[in-house]
C-alpha atoms as one frame of an Amber mdcrd trajectory, in Angstrom:
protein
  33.670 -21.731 -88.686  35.680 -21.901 -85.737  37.266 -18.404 -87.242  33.579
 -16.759 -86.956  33.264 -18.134 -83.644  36.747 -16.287 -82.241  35.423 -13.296
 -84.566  31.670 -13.057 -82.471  33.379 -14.191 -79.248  35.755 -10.868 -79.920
  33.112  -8.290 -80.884  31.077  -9.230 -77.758  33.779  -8.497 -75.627  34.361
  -5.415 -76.968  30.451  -4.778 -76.725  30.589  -5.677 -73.336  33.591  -3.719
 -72.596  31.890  -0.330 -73.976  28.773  -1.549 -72.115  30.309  -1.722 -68.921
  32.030   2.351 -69.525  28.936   3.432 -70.631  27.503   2.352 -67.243  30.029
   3.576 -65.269  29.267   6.310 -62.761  29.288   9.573 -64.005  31.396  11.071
 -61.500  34.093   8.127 -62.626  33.656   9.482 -65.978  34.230  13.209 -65.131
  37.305  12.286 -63.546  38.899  10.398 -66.348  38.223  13.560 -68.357  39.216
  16.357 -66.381  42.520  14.545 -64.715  44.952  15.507 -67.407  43.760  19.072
 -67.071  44.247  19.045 -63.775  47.856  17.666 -63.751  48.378  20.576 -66.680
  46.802  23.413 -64.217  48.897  21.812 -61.439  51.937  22.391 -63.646  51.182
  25.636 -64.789  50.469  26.986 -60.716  53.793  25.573 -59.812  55.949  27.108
 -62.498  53.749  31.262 -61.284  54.254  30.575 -57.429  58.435  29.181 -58.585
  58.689  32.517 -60.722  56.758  34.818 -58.268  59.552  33.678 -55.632  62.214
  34.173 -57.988  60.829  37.472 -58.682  60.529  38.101 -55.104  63.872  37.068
 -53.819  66.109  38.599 -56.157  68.055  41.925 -55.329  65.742  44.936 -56.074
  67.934  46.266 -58.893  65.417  48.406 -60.923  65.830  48.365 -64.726  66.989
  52.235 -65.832  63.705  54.299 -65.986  65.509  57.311 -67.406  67.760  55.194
 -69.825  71.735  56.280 -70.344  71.094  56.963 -74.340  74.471  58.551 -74.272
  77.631  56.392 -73.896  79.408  56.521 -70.848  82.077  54.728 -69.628  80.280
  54.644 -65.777  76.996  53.229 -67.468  77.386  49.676 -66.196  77.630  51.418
 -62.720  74.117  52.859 -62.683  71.692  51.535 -60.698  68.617  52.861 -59.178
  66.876  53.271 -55.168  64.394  55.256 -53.281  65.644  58.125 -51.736  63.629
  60.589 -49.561  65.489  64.270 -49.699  66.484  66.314 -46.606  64.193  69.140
 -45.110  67.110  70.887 -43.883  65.351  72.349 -41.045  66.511  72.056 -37.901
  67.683  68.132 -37.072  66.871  67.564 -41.113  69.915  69.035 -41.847  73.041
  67.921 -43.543  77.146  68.665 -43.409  76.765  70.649 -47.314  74.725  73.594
 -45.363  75.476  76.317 -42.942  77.830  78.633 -42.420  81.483  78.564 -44.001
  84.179  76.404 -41.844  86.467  73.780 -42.550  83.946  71.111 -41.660  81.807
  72.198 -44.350  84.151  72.958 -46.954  85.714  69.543 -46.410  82.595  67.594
 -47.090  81.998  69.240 -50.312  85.607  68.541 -51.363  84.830  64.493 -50.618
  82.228  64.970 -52.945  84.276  65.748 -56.430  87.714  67.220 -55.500  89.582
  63.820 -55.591  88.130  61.779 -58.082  86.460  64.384 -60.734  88.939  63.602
 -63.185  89.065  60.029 -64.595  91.061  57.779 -67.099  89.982  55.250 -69.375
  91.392  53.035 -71.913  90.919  53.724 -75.539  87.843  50.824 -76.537  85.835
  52.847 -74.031  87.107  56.204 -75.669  86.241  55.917 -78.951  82.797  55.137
 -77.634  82.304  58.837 -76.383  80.547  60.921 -78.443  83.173  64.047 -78.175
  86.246  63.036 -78.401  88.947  63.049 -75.566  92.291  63.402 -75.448  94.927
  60.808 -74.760  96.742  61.798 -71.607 100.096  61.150 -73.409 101.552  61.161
 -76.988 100.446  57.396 -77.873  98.947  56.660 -74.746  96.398  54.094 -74.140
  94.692  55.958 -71.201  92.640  59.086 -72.147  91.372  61.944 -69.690  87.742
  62.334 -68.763  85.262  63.708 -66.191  81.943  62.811 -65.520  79.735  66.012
 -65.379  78.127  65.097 -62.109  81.382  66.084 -60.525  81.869  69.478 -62.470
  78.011  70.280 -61.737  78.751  69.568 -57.952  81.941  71.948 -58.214  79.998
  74.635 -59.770  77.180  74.303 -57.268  80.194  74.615 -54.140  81.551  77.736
 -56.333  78.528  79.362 -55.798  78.276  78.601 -51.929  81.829  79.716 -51.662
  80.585  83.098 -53.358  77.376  83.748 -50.898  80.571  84.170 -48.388  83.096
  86.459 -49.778  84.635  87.991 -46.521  85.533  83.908 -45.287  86.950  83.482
 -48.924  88.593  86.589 -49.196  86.107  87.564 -52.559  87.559  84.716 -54.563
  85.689  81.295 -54.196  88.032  79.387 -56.873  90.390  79.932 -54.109  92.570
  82.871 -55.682  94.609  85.784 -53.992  95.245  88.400 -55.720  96.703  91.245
 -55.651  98.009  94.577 -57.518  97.596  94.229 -61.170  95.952  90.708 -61.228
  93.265  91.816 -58.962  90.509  93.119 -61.945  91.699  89.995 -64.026  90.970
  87.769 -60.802  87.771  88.829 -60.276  86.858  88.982 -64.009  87.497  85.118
 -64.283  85.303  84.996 -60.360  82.506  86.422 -62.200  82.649  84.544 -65.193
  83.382  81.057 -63.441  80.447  82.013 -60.891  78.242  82.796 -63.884  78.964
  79.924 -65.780  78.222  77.861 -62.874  74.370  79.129 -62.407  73.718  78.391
 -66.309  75.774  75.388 -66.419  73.557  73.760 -63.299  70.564  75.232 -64.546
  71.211  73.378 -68.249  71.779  69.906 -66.211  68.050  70.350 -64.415  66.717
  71.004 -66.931  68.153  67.877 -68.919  67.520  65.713 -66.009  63.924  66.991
 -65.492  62.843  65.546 -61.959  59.174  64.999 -61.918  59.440  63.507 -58.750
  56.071  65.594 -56.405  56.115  67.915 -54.085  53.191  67.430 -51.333  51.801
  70.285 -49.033  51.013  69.844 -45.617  49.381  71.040 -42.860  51.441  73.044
 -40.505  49.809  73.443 -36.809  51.909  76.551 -36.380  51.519  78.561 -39.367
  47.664  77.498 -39.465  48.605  76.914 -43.111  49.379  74.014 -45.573  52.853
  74.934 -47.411  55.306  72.628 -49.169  56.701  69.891 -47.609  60.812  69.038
 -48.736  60.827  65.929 -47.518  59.905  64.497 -51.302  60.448  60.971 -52.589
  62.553  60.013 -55.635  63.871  57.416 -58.034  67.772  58.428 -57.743  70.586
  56.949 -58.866  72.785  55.435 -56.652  75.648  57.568 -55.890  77.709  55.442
 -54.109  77.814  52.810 -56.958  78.852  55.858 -59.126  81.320  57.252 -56.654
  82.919  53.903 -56.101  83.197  53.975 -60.729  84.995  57.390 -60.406  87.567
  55.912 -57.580  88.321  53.070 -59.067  89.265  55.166 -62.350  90.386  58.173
 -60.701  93.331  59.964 -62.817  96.415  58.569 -61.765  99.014  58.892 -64.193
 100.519  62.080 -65.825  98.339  64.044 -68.016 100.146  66.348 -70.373  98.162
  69.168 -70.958 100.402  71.347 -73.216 100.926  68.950 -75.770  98.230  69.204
 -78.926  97.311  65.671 -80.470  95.790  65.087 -83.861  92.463  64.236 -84.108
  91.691  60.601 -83.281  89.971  58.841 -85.831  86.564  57.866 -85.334  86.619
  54.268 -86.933
């Protein structure tokens, strides 16, 4: 008896307990269902705005939009910025153009002259896909350019050769005389030659999209191309800094043939 007593006495509590919720306000109600949500959406806006900052905050270092396929040793030093090119008119100009001097011809030799060949150790050799030789009979260092530097020396060939009276008619530098004169100029004119087809290859791999605009020009009463144009380059210096850092400093033997490195 007293067992059915407890027993009612505990049903109409719970009764009165669900009685009382079910007469709660209904605004109390909303908010007892909607709070875990809104801790969940509070939680969810914190972790955006934390990785929008992170986003925002971090060193612009673009990921490669023209991916290095290829191995190269220099890969890891590619990285890419916004660079708007040179008119070259008037003020726009830079030290490359102009008239032959030593001024000139010295700021094309910064560009490749000391640090167009390179060395690198043999892991990163057999990665190449032509082989290289070692610089010495069992060496661990092997010899290797990057073309940007031969594409640069082939572009100052050809400037040297627009001047042939300040270069006395040899731009790779080269007096001649008497018999070797025919043989000079034969290797000029091939060299120059090469050059032209070996830069106009390498745009045509690299294929720049990047626009040209036109604008207006007051003087001409005209719209005509505009040089100053925008593009996605890589960063030269980080490059440069590569080629100095690996710049050929021991002996390279030349003369000497090598077998044919395996390519396991």
């Amino acid at each position: 008896m007293l067992d059915s007593k407890a027993s009612n006495e505990e049903d109409e509590r719970l009764l009165s307990d669900a009685e009382s919720f079910a007469h709660e306000p209904r605004e109390l109600l909303h908010r007892r269902r909607t709070f875990p949500w809104l801790i969940l959406s509070a939680l969810f806006n914190i972790l955006l705005t934390t990785l929008c900052l992170l986003l925002y905050l971090r060193p612009i270092s673009y990921p490669s939009p023209f991916p290095q396929q290829i191995y190269s040793p220099a890969q890891d030093a590619l990285e890419y910025k916004t660079v708007v090119f040179h008119s070259n008119a008037a003020s726009d100009s830079t030290p490359y153009q102009g008239p032959p001097s030593e001024e000139v011809d010295a700021a094309w030799d910064v560009l490749y002259r000391h640090v167009g060949i390179s060395q690198i150790d043999e892991e990163s050799a057999r990665q190449l896909p032509n082989q290289t030789a070692p610089l010495l009979a069992g060496s661990s260092q092997y010899i290797v350019g990057l073309d940007v530097f031969h594409q640069l020396h082939c572009l100052n060939m050809i400037r040297k050769s627009l001047y042939p009276e300040y270069y006395g008619g040899h731009p790779l530098g080269v007096k001649a005389n008497g018999s070797y004169q025919a043989e000079i100029k034969w290797q000029n004119d091939w060299h120059i030659a090469h050059c032209i087809d070996s830069i106009r290859q390498s745009l045509m791999c690299s294929i720049d999209v990047s626009t040209i605009s036109w604008t207006w020009i007051p003087e001409s009463n005209l719209s005509a191309p505009d040089a100053r144009t925008t593009h996605t380059c890589r960063d030269w210096d980080r490059v440069y800094e590569w080629a100095v850092e690996h710049k050929l400093r021991d002996k390279f033997d030349e003369t000497a043939a090598y077998p044919a490195r395996s390519s396991s």
